[in-house]
Amino acid sequence: MRKPNKPFYFNTSEHLLRIGRQKATNLAELWQALQTCPDDSIFQHTFRTLQEHHFIRQGFSNDFAHWAISACNEPVLAEQLASVDVREYTDIEGLRRRMVGIVDEFLQQHPRSGDKTAHEPFFFCASDLVVLPTPFAPDTVSGFLEGLRKVSVHSIHHHFIEARLRLHSMTNDFSQWLEEEVGLERPAQSIERIDIYTNTMEGVRQQIANIVEQNLN
């Protein structure tokens, strides 16, 4: 372990929700809209949904899957959409192609499902991201732990989940700092393997803290 050359700046992010013009009243319209909606909409209904429902361990982790079961009564499609792990994507376009591909394949196998009117429309939304600093900018590992315990879960999501889109890399801000600045390669890799779908954001926070603490002792 070495002294970091630069501190870890804990930031957080807030999102201003906007309701878009596009909507889908059946699965065929969802498939079409998924191909043309803004990147912000894909982000909102996947990454943002995960943040908004961070305290729920069960259920679907993105809005497309939730709508497929709740409004279209298509559990198979819902399961397929819900199985998409946002951590596998470092850009929105890749995630969009995956969602489009799943719906496309389902409609080819179940053509009658495409025109069935949903119980309620799917309204595409988007959000404007505002990044805000926090008072925590530690330049030691113990200070990092203290900041980790005090920041909001929004900050945890910002650094652990959203970082992939910012860094365009299969990592997160915590792992990157611990590995590059402190030399804690194995803990950084352990943090990267934390399962966000079986943990709340509080659970993720605690696991990160436990991993770092074990390497301090």
mmCIF file of N, CA and C in Angstrom, residues 50 54 56-57 61 82-88 160-161 164 172 189-205 207-208 211:
data_model
loop_
_atom_site.group_PDB
_atom_site.id
_atom_site.type_symbol
_atom_site.label_atom_id
_atom_site.label_comp_id
_atom_site.label_asym_id
_atom_site.label_seq_id
_atom_site.Cartn_x
_atom_site.Cartn_y
_atom_site.Cartn_z
ATOM 1 N N LEU A 50 -32.287 1.512 -11.691
ATOM 2 C CA LEU A 50 -31.511 0.733 -10.718
ATOM 3 C C LEU A 50 -31.207 1.576 -9.490
ATOM 4 N N HIS A 54 -32.877 1.076 -5.498
ATOM 5 C CA HIS A 54 -31.699 0.428 -4.915
ATOM 6 C C HIS A 54 -32.027 -0.341 -3.648
ATOM 7 N N ILE A 56 -34.633 -2.241 -3.168
ATOM 8 C CA ILE A 56 -35.431 -3.435 -3.440
ATOM 9 C C ILE A 56 -34.519 -4.527 -3.986
ATOM 10 N N ARG A 57 -34.502 -5.661 -3.341
ATOM 11 C CA ARG A 57 -33.630 -6.746 -3.773
ATOM 12 C C ARG A 57 -34.299 -7.626 -4.818
ATOM 13 N N SER A 61 -35.139 -4.906 -12.660
ATOM 14 C CA SER A 61 -34.179 -3.835 -12.423
ATOM 15 C C SER A 61 -34.215 -2.755 -13.495
ATOM 16 N N ALA A 82 -34.907 -8.223 -18.064
ATOM 17 C CA ALA A 82 -34.381 -8.030 -16.710
ATOM 18 C C ALA A 82 -33.013 -8.686 -16.534
ATOM 19 N N SER A 83 -32.705 -9.650 -17.380
ATOM 20 C CA SER A 83 -31.426 -10.360 -17.239
ATOM 21 C C SER A 83 -30.245 -9.543 -17.736
ATOM 22 N N VAL A 84 -30.511 -8.430 -18.390
ATOM 23 C CA VAL A 84 -29.422 -7.592 -18.902
ATOM 24 C C VAL A 84 -28.707 -6.906 -17.739
ATOM 25 N N ASP A 85 -27.415 -7.112 -17.645
ATOM 26 C CA ASP A 85 -26.596 -6.527 -16.582
ATOM 27 C C ASP A 85 -25.969 -5.235 -17.112
ATOM 28 N N VAL A 86 -26.393 -4.099 -16.569
ATOM 29 C CA VAL A 86 -25.896 -2.814 -17.081
ATOM 30 C C VAL A 86 -24.386 -2.677 -16.899
ATOM 31 N N ARG A 87 -23.809 -3.453 -15.975
ATOM 32 C CA ARG A 87 -22.363 -3.339 -15.737
ATOM 33 C C ARG A 87 -21.542 -3.871 -16.905
ATOM 34 N N GLU A 88 -22.197 -4.596 -17.807
ATOM 35 C CA GLU A 88 -21.468 -5.140 -18.957
ATOM 36 C C GLU A 88 -21.307 -4.103 -20.066
ATOM 37 N N PHE A 160 -19.873 3.939 -8.440
ATOM 38 C CA PHE A 160 -19.782 2.490 -8.628
ATOM 39 C C PHE A 160 -20.495 2.014 -9.896
ATOM 40 N N ILE A 161 -21.606 2.645 -10.245
ATOM 41 C CA ILE A 161 -22.396 2.182 -11.390
ATOM 42 C C ILE A 161 -22.216 3.096 -12.601
ATOM 43 N N ARG A 164 -18.917 3.590 -15.222
ATOM 44 C CA ARG A 164 -18.598 2.844 -16.453
ATOM 45 C C ARG A 164 -18.849 3.684 -17.696
ATOM 46 N N ASN A 172 -14.832 0.811 -11.958
ATOM 47 C CA ASN A 172 -15.561 1.859 -11.235
ATOM 48 C C ASN A 172 -14.546 2.784 -10.587
ATOM 49 N N GLN A 189 -10.144 -5.453 -7.414
ATOM 50 C CA GLN A 189 -10.829 -6.475 -8.214
ATOM 51 C C GLN A 189 -12.006 -7.074 -7.448
ATOM 52 N N SER A 190 -11.836 -7.247 -6.125
ATOM 53 C CA SER A 190 -12.930 -7.781 -5.303
ATOM 54 C C SER A 190 -14.120 -6.827 -5.312
ATOM 55 N N ILE A 191 -13.850 -5.551 -5.229
ATOM 56 C CA ILE A 191 -14.926 -4.553 -5.265
ATOM 57 C C ILE A 191 -15.658 -4.623 -6.595
ATOM 58 N N GLU A 192 -14.906 -4.804 -7.654
ATOM 59 C CA GLU A 192 -15.510 -4.870 -8.986
ATOM 60 C C GLU A 192 -16.480 -6.043 -9.107
ATOM 61 N N ARG A 193 -16.252 -7.102 -8.344
ATOM 62 C CA ARG A 193 -17.085 -8.303 -8.453
ATOM 63 C C ARG A 193 -18.334 -8.245 -7.574
ATOM 64 N N ILE A 194 -18.538 -7.191 -6.810
ATOM 65 C CA ILE A 194 -19.751 -7.083 -5.974
ATOM 66 C C ILE A 194 -20.988 -7.115 -6.861
ATOM 67 N N ASP A 195 -21.948 -7.956 -6.498
ATOM 68 C CA ASP A 195 -23.160 -8.127 -7.293
ATOM 69 C C ASP A 195 -24.181 -7.048 -6.922
ATOM 70 N N ILE A 196 -24.467 -6.166 -7.857
ATOM 71 C CA ILE A 196 -25.397 -5.064 -7.564
ATOM 72 C C ILE A 196 -26.846 -5.520 -7.616
ATOM 73 N N TYR A 197 -27.090 -6.707 -8.162
ATOM 74 C CA TYR A 197 -28.475 -7.164 -8.291
ATOM 75 C C TYR A 197 -28.953 -7.974 -7.090
ATOM 76 N N THR A 198 -28.043 -8.370 -6.237
ATOM 77 C CA THR A 198 -28.450 -9.061 -5.014
ATOM 78 C C THR A 198 -28.133 -8.214 -3.789
ATOM 79 N N ASN A 199 -27.725 -6.971 -4.021
ATOM 80 C CA ASN A 199 -27.404 -6.052 -2.934
ATOM 81 C C ASN A 199 -28.140 -4.737 -3.128
ATOM 82 N N THR A 200 -28.487 -4.113 -2.032
ATOM 83 C CA THR A 200 -28.924 -2.724 -2.103
ATOM 84 C C THR A 200 -27.675 -1.856 -2.211
ATOM 85 N N MET A 201 -27.850 -0.563 -2.474
ATOM 86 C CA MET A 201 -26.690 0.323 -2.512
ATOM 87 C C MET A 201 -26.028 0.391 -1.129
ATOM 88 N N GLU A 202 -26.835 0.291 -0.070
ATOM 89 C CA GLU A 202 -26.254 0.242 1.280
ATOM 90 C C GLU A 202 -25.417 -1.016 1.448
ATOM 91 N N GLY A 203 -25.916 -2.121 0.889
ATOM 92 C CA GLY A 203 -25.149 -3.363 0.946
ATOM 93 C C GLY A 203 -23.852 -3.254 0.178
ATOM 94 N N VAL A 204 -23.901 -2.599 -0.988
ATOM 95 C CA VAL A 204 -22.691 -2.379 -1.776
ATOM 96 C C VAL A 204 -21.693 -1.540 -0.981
ATOM 97 N N ARG A 205 -22.194 -0.469 -0.345
ATOM 98 C CA ARG A 205 -21.326 0.388 0.473
ATOM 99 C C ARG A 205 -20.621 -0.441 1.542
ATOM 100 N N GLN A 207 -20.082 -3.666 1.714
ATOM 101 C CA GLN A 207 -19.125 -4.643 1.171
ATOM 102 C C GLN A 207 -17.821 -3.968 0.755
ATOM 103 N N ILE A 208 -17.926 -2.804 0.157
ATOM 104 C CA ILE A 208 -16.705 -2.069 -0.218
ATOM 105 C C ILE A 208 -15.897 -1.740 1.035
ATOM 106 N N ILE A 211 -14.160 -4.842 2.418
ATOM 107 C CA ILE A 211 -13.004 -5.251 1.610
ATOM 108 C C ILE A 211 -11.798 -4.353 1.897
#
